[in-house]
Short mmCIF file of C-alpha atoms in Angstrom, two decimals:
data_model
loop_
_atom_site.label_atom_id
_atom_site.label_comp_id
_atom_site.label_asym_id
_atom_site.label_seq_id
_atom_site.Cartn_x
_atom_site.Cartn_y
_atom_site.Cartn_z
CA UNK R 23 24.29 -11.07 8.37
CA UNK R 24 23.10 -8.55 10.74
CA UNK R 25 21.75 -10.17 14.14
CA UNK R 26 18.17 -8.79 14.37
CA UNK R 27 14.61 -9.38 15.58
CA UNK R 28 12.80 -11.46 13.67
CA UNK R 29 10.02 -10.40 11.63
CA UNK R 30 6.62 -10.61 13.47
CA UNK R 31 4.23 -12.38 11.61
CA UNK R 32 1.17 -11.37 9.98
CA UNK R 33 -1.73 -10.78 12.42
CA UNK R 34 -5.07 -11.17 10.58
CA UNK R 35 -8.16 -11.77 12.59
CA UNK R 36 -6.64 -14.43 15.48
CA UNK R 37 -4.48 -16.32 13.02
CA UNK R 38 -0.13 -15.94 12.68
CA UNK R 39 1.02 -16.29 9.75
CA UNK R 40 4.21 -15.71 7.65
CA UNK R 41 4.31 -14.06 4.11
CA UNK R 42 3.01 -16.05 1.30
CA UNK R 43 4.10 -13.29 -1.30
CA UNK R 44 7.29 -12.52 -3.10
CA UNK R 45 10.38 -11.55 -0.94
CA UNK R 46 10.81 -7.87 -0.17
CA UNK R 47 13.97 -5.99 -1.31
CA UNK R 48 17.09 -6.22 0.27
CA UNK R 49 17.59 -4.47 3.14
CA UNK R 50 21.05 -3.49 5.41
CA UNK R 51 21.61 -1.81 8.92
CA UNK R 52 22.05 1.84 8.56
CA UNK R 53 24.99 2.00 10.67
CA UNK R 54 26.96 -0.89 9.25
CA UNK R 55 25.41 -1.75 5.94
CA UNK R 56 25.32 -5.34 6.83
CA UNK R 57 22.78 -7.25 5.22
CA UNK R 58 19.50 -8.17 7.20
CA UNK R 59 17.57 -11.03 6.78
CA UNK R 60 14.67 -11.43 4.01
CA UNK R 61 11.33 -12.19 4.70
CA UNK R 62 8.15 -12.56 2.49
CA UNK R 63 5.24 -9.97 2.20
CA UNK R 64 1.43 -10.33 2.79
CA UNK R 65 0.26 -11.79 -0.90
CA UNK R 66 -3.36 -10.59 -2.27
CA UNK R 67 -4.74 -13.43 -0.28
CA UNK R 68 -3.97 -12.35 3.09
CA UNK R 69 -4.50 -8.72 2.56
CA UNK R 70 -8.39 -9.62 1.65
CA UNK R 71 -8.09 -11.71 4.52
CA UNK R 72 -7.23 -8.95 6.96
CA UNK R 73 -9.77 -6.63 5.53
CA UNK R 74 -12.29 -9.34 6.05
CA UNK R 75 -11.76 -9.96 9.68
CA UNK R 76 -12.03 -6.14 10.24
CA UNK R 77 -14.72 -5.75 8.58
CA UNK R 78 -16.31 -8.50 10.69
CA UNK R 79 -14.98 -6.75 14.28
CA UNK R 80 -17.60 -6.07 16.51
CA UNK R 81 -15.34 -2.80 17.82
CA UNK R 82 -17.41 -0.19 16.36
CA UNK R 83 -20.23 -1.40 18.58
CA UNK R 84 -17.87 -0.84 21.51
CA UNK R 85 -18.72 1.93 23.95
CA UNK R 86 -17.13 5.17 24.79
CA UNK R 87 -16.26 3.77 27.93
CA UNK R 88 -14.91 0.70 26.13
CA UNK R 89 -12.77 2.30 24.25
CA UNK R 90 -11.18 5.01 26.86
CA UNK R 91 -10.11 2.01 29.09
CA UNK R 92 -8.89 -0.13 25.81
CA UNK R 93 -6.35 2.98 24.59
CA UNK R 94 -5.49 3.41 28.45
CA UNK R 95 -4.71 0.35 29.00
CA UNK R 96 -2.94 0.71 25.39
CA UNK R 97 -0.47 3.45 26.77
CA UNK R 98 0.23 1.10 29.89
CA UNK R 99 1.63 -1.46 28.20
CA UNK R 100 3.71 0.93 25.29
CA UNK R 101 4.85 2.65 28.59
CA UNK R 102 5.88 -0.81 30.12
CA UNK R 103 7.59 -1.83 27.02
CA UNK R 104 9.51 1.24 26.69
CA UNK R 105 12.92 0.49 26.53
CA UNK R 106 12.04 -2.63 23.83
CA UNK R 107 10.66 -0.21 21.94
CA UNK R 108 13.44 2.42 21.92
CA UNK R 109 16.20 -0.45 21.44
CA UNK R 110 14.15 -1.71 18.58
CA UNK R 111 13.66 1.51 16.47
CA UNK R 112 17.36 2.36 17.38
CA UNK R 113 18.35 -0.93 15.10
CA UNK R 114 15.52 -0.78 12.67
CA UNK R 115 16.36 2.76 11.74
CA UNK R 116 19.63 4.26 13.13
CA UNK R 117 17.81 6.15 15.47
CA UNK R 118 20.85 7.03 18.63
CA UNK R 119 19.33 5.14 21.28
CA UNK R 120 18.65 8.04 23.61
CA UNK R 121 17.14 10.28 21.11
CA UNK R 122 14.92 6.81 20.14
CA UNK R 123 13.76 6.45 24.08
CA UNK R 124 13.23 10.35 24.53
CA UNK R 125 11.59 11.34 20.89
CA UNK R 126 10.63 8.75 19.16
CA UNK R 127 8.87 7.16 22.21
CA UNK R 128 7.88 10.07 23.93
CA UNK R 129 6.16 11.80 20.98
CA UNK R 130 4.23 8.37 20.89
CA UNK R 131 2.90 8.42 24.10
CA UNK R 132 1.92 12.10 24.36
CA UNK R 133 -0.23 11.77 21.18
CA UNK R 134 -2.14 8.86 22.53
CA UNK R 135 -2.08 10.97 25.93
CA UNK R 136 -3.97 13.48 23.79
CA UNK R 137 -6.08 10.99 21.57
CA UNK R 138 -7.70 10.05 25.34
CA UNK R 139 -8.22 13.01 26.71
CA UNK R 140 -10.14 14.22 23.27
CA UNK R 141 -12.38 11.15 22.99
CA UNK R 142 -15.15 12.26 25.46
CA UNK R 143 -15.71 15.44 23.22
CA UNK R 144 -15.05 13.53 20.12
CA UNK R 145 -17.79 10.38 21.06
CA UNK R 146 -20.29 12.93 22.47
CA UNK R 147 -23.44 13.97 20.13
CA UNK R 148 -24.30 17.74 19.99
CA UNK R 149 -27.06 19.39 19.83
CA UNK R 150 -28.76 22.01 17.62
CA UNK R 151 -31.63 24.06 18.23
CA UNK R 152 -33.67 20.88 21.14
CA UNK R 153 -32.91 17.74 21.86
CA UNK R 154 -34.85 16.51 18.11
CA UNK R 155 -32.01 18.37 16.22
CA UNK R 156 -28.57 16.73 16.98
CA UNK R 157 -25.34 15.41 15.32
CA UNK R 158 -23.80 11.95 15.52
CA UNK R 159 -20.16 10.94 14.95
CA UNK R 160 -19.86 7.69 13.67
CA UNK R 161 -16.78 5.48 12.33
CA UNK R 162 -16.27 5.67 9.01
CA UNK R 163 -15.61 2.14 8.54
CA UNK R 164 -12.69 0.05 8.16
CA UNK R 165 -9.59 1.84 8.04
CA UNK R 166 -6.46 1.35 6.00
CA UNK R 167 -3.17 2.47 7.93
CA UNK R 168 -0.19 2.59 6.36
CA UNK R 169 2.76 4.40 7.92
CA UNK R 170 6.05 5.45 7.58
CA UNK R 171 9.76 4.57 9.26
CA UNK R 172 11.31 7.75 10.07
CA UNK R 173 8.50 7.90 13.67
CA UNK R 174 7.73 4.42 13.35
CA UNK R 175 6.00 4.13 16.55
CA UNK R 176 5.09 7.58 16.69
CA UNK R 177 2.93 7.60 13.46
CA UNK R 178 1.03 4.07 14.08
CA UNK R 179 -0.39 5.72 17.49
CA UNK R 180 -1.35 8.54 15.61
CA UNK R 181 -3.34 6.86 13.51
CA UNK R 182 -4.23 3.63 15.26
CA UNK R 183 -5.23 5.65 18.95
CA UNK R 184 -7.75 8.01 16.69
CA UNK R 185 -9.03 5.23 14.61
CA UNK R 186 -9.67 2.74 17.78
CA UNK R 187 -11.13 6.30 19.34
CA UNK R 188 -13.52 6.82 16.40
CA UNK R 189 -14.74 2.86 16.70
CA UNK R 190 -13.15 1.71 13.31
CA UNK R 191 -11.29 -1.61 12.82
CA UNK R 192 -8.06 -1.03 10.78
CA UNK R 193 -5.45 -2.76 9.19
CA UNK R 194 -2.39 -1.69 9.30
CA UNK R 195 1.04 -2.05 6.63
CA UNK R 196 3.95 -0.14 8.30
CA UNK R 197 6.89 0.52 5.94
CA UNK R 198 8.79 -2.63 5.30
CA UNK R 199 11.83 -0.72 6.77
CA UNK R 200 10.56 -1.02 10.31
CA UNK R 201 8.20 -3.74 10.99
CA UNK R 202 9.35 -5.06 14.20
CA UNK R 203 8.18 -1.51 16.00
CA UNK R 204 4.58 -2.00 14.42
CA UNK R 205 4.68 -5.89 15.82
CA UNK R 206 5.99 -4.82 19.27
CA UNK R 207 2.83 -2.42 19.32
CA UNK R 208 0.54 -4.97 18.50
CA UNK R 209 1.45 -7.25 20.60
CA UNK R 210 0.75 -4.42 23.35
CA UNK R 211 -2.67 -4.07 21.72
CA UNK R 212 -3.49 -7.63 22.33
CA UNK R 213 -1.63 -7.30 25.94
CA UNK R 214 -4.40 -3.86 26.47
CA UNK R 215 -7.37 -6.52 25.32
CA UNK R 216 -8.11 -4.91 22.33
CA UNK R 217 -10.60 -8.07 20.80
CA UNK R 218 -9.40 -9.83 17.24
CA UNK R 219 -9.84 -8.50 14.09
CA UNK R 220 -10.00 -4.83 15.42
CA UNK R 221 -6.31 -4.64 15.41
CA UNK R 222 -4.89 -6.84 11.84
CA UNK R 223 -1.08 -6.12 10.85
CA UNK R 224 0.67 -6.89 7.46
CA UNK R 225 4.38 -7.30 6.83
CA UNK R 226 5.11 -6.12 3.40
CA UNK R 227 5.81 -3.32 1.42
CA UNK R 228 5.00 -0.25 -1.41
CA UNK R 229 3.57 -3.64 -3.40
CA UNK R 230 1.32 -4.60 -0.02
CA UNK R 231 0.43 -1.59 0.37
CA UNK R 232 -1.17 -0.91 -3.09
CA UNK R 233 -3.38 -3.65 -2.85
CA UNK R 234 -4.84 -2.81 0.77
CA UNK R 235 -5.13 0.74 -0.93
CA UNK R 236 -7.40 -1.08 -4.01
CA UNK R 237 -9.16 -3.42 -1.94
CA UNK R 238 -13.24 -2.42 -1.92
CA UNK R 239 -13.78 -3.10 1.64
CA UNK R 240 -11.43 -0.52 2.79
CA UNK R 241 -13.84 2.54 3.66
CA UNK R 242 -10.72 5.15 4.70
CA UNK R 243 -7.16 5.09 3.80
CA UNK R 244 -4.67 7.24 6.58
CA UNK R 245 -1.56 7.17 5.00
CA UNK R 246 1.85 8.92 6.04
CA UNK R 247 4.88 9.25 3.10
CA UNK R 248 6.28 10.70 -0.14
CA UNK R 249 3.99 13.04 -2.44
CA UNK R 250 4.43 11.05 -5.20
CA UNK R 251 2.73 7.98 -3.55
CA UNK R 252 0.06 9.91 -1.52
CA UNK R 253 -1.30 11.14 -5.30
CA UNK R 254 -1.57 7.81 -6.65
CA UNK R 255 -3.55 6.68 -3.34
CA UNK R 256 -5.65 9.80 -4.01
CA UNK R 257 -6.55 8.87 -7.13
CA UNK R 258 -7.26 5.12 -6.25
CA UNK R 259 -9.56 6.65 -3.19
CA UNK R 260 -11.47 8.68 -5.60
CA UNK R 261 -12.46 6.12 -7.87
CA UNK R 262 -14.72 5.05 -5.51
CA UNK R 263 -15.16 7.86 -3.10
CA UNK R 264 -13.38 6.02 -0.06
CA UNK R 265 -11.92 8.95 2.71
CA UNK R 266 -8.44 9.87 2.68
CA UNK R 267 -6.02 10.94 5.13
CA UNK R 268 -2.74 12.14 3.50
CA UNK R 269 0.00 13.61 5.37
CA UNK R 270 2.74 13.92 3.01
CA UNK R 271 6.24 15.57 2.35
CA UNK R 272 7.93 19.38 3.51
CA UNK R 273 9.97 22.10 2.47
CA UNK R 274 9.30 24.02 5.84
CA UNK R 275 10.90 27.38 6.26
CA UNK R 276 12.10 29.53 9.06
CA UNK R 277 11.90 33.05 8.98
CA UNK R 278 14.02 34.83 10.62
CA UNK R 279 13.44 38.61 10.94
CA UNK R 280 16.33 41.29 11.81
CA UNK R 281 14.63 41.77 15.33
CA UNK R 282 15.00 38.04 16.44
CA UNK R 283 16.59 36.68 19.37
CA UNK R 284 19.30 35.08 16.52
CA UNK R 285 21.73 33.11 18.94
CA UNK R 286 18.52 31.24 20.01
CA UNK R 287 16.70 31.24 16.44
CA UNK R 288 19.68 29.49 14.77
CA UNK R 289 20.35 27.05 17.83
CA UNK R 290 16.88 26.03 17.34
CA UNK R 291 16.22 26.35 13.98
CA UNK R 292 19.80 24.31 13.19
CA UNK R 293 18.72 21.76 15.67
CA UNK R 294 15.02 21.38 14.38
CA UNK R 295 16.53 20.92 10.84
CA UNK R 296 19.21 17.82 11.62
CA UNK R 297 16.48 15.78 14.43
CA UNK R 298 16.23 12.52 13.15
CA UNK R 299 19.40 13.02 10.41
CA UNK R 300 16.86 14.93 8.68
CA UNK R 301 14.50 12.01 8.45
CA UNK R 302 10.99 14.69 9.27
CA UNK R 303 8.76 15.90 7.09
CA UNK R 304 7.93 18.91 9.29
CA UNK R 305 11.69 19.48 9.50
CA UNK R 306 12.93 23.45 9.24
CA UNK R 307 15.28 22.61 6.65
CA UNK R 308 14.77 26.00 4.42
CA UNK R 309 16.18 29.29 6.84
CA UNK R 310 14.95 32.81 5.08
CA UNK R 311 16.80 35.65 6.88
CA UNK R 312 16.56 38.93 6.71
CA UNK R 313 19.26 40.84 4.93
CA UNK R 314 20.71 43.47 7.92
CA UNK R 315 21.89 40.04 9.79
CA UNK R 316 22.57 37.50 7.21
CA UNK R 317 26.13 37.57 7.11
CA UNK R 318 26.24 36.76 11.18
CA UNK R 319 23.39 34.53 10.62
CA UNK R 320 25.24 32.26 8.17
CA UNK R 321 28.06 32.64 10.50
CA UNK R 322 26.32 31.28 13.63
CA UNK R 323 24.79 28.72 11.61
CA UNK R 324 27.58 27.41 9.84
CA UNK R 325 29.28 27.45 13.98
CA UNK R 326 26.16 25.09 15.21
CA UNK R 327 26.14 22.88 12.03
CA UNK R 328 30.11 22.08 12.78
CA UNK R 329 29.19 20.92 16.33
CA UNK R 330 26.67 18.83 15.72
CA UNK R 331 27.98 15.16 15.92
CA UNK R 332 27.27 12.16 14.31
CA UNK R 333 28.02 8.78 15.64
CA UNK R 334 26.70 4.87 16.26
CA UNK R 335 22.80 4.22 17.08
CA UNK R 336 23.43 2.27 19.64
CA UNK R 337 25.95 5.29 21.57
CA UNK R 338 24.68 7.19 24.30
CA UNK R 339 24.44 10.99 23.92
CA UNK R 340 22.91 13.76 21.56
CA UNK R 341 24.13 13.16 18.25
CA UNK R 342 22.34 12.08 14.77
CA UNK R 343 22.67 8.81 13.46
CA UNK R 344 22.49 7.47 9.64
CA UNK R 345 20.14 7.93 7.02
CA UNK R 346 17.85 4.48 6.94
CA UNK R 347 18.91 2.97 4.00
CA UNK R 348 21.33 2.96 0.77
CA UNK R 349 18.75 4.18 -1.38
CA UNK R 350 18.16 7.17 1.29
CA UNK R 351 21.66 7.90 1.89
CA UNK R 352 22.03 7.94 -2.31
CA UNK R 353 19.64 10.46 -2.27
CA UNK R 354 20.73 12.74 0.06
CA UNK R 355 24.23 12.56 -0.94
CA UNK R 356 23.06 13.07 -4.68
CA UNK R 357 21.48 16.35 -3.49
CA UNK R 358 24.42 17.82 -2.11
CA UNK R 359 26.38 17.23 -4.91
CA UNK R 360 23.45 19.09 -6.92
CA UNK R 361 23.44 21.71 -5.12
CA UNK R 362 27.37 22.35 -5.58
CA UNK R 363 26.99 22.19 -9.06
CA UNK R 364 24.43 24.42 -8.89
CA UNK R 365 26.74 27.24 -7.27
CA UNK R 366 24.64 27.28 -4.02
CA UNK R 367 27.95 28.25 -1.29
CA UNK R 368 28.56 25.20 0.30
CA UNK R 369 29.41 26.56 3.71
CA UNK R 370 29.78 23.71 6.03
CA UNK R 371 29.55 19.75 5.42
CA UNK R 372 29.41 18.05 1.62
CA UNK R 373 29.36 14.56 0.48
CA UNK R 374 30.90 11.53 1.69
CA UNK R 375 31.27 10.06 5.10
CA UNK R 376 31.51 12.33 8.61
CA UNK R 377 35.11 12.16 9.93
CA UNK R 378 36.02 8.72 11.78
CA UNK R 379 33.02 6.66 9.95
CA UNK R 380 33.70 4.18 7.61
CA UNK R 381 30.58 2.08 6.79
CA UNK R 382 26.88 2.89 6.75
CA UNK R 383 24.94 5.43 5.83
CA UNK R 384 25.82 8.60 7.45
CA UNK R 385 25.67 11.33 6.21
CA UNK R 386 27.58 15.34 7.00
CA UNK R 387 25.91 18.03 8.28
CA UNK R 388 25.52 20.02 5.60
CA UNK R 389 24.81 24.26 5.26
CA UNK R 390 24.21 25.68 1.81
CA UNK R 391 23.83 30.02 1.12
CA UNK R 392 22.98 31.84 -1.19
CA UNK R 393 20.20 29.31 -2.27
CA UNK R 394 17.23 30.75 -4.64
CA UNK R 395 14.13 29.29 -5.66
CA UNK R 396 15.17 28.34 -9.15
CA UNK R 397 17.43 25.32 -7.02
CA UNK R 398 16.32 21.83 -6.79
CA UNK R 399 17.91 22.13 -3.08
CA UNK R 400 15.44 25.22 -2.28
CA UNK R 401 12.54 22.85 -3.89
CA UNK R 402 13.02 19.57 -3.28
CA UNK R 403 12.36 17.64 -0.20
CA UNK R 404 15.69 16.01 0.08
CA UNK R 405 14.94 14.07 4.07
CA UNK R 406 18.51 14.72 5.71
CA UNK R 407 21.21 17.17 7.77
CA UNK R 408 20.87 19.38 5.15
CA UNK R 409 19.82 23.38 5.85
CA UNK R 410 19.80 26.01 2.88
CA UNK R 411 19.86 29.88 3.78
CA UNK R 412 18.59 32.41 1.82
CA UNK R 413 18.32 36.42 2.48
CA UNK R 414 15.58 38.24 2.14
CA UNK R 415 15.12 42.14 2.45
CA UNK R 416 11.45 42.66 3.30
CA UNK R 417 8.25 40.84 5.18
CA UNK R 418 6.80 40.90 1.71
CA UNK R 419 9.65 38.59 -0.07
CA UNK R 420 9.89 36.77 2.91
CA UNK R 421 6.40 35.13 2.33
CA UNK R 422 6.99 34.67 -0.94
CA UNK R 423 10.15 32.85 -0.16
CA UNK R 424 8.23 31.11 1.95
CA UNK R 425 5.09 30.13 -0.13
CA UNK R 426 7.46 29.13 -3.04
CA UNK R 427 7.22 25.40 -2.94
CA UNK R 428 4.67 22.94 -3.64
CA UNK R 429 4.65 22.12 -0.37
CA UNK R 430 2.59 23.39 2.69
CA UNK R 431 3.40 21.55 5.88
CA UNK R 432 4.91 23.85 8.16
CA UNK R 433 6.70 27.22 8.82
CA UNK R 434 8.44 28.48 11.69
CA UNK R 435 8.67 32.47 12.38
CA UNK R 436 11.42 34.72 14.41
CA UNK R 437 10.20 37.74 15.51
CA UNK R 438 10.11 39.70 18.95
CA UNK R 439 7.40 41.83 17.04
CA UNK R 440 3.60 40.38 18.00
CA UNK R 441 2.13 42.27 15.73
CA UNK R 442 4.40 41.20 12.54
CA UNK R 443 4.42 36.96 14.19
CA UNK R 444 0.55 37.28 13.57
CA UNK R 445 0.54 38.96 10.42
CA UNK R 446 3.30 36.95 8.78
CA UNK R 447 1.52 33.62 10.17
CA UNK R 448 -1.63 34.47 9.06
CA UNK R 449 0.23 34.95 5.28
CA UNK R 450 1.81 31.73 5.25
CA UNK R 451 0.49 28.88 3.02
CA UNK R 452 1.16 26.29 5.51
CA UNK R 453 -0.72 23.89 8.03
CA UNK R 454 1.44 24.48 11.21
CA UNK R 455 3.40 28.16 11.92
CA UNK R 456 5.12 28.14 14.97
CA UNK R 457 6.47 31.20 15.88
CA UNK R 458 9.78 31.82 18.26
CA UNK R 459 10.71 28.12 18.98
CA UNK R 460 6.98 27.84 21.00
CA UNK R 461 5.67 23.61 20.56
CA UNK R 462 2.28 22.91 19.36
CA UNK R 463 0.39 22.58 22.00
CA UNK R 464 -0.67 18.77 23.13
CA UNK R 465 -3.26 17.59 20.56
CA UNK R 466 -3.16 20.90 18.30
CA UNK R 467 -4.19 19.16 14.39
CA UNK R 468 -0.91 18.22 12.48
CA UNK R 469 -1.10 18.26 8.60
CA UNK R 470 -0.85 20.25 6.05
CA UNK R 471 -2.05 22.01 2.50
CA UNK R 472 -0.79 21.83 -1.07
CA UNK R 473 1.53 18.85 -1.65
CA UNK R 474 2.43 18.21 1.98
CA UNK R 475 -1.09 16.49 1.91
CA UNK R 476 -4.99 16.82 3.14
CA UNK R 477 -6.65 16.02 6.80
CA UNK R 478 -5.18 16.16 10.53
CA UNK R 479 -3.98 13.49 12.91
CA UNK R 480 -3.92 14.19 16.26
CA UNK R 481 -6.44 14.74 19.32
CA UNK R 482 -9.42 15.77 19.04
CA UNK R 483 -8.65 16.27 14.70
CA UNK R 484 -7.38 13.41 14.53
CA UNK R 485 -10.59 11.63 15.80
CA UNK R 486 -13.10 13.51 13.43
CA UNK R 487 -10.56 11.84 10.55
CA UNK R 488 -11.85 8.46 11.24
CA UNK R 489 -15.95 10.07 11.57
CA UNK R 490 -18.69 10.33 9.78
CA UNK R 491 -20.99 13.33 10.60
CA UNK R 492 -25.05 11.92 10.65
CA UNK R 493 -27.47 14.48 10.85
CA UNK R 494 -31.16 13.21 12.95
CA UNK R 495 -33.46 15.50 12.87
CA UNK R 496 -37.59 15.12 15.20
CA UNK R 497 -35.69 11.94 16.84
CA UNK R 498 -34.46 13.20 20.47
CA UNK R 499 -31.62 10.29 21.30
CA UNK R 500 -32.87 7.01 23.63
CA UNK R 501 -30.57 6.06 26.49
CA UNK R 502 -30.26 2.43 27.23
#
């Protein structure tokens, strides 16, 4: 038995308690395989519970001034517990240790960074036309969270910083894969004097989950996973008209255009691909090239893929770790093997264990060509170090390559032509288009269209998620 954290108990209102519900599945370190101990999940019981005392929390008659100094004082104490953090999401999910303190915690505390600085715009009524004609943003109620274990950390603060923002209470279920991150951070909350009830947690899983989803006094849902799951909480939603945030899978692809800088494009696009062992659903894991430079691109690529080590979580350096469970690792390893025996060129990597590991659940770097939209590998989101090329031979069947999927998250473009970045970008059926390695800016919306989901998290977008938009009109505001 793997030695572990324990479990952090369920926070509903002020009371800690354990599970009362049936025992989730078994679950084993990603870099051994060893079993980890199993713990109970939130029953119906508890999960009313926690909806009750948020729906009870005074927070969304907190001021704007209230609740700037709450998430600042929030982002003190993440910031102060740092290194807990990192070593914690390093052994819940195989994250290397350096890439969990530098990534996974940094993205974390620049989205909250961003959630501040947008809530004086986002808590501020506007006018229209006089004083008597103006808009208020209100919270939408209490708010459903339920989040993910590839960012653990990373995805709570999304959501949690713009809910707390907007003035709604939440309760929040993080994947059963990681819940020691999402206890760390509420602890912090409690530490940043966030009151009871505004902040409830429970431990549990898919099962949990569904219930929170169902339960009547839930007026938003933000939830962060697979397709498959985001539909059925859409439908669920609908039935009685409560908001949804969905941010769901990717099939992003990279364009890469015969006038690229292509050293730099595949570098990039190699490393944006393998980040996380392929754990992201924004990851550029589908590579379009152009046909005048495809042979050297698949060469270069193939070159980057074969450096790209894979070792222990808990070793220093820039490497990838394992995928975050059997069931993951299955997965990925079951859509390499598809895409041999669907002919796709397997160029680099395959199934099995890297070189010199002999337990867990790593998996190779892995570089497939000659991939075409009729292959599961070129549709399916398959969540690990795996990269597909395909050629292209103009702009035209480039977007279409592109556009091809259900999906709609992302899509990266290499061009040193402005004129073709904008038009190309402007064509592309996706949420996010970066173009020539350039980061979204701090706060810019993430989300995307199509299967990859509905809504935005982050800044200012992320805010509005949690709002309701009130309309007063011949009623100029009173200050108090």
């Amino acid at each position: 038995m793997e030695n572990i954290d324990p479990v952090p108990l369920n926070l509903i209102g002020t009371a800690r308690e354990p599970g009362r519900g049936a025992a989730v599945a078994a679950q084993h370190d990603p870099a051994t395989g060893s079993s980890r101990p199993i713990y109970r999940k939130a029953d119906t019981a508890q999960v009313a519970a926690a909806v009750q005392a948020a729906q009870i929390s005074d927070w969304g008659n907190s001021t704007p001034a209230q609740r700037i100094a709450a998430l600042s004082a929030l982002r003190d104490q993440i910031a102060t517990y740092s290194q807990d953090f990192a070593r914690i999401i390093s052994r819940e999910i195989g994250a290397p240790i350096d890439f969990a303190r530098t990534a996974q915690v940094g993205a974390a505390l620049s989205h909250l960074d961003a959630t501040i600085a947008a809530m004086p715009a986002a808590l501020r009524e506007e006018e229209l036309d006089g004083a008597e004609h103006r808009i208020r943003f209100e919270p939408v109620g209490v708010s459903a969270l339920i989040t993910p274990w590839n960012w653990p950390l990373n995805q709570i603060v999304l959501k949690l910083g713009a809910a707390l923002a907007a003035g709604c209470a939440v309760v929040l279920k993080p994947s059963e894969l990681s819940p020691r991150t999402a206890g760390l951070l509420v602890e912090c909350c409690l530490r940043a004097g966030i009151p009871p009830g505004a902040v409830n947690l429970l431990i549990g899983d898919a099962e949990t989950g569904a219930h929170l989803v169902r339960h009547g006094g839930i007026a938003h849902i933000s939830f962060t996973g697979s397709t498959r799951a985001g539909r059925q909480i859409a439908g669920v939603a609908a039935s009685r008209f409560a908001r949804t945030t969905l941010e769901l899978g990717g099939k992003s692809a990279n364009l890469l255009f015969a006038d690229c800088d292509l050293e730099t494009a595949i570098r990039q696009g190699t490393a944006h691909c393998v980040r996380n062992a392929g754990q992201s659903c924004n990851a550029a894991s589908r590579m379009l090239v152009e046909r005048p430079i495809y042979a050297q691109a698949v060469a270069l690529t193939a070159r980057h893929m074969n450096e790209i080590a894979v070792d222990l979580p808990d070793v220093p350096g820039n490497h990838i770790g394992p995928q975050v469970s059997s069931a993951q690792y299955l997965r990925v390893q079951q859509l390499i093997a598809q895409g041999i025996a669907e002919n796709a060129r397997l160029v680099s990597g395959g199934t099995g264990l890297p070189d010199g590991l002999t337990a867990g659940f790593f998996s190779r770097p892995t570089l497939f060509a000659d991939v075409t939209p009729d292959m599961e590998i070129f549709q399916t989101e398959i969540f690990g170090p795996v990269l597909t090329i395909t050629p292209f031979e103009t702009e035209e069947e480039a977007i279409a390559l592109a556009n091809a999927t259900p999906y709609g998250l992302a899509a990266y473009v290499q061009t040193t032509d402005p004129v073709r970045a904008d038009r190309v970008s402007r064509a592309l059926h996706a949420g996010m288009i970066q173009v020539n390695g350039t980061s979204r800016a701090q706060g810019a919306p993430f989300g995307g269209v199509g299967a990859s989901g509905w809504g935005r998290e982050a800044g200012l977008w992320g805010i509005r998620a949690f709002q309701e938009i009130k309309s007063i009109s011949g009623a100029a505001a009173v200050r108090t």
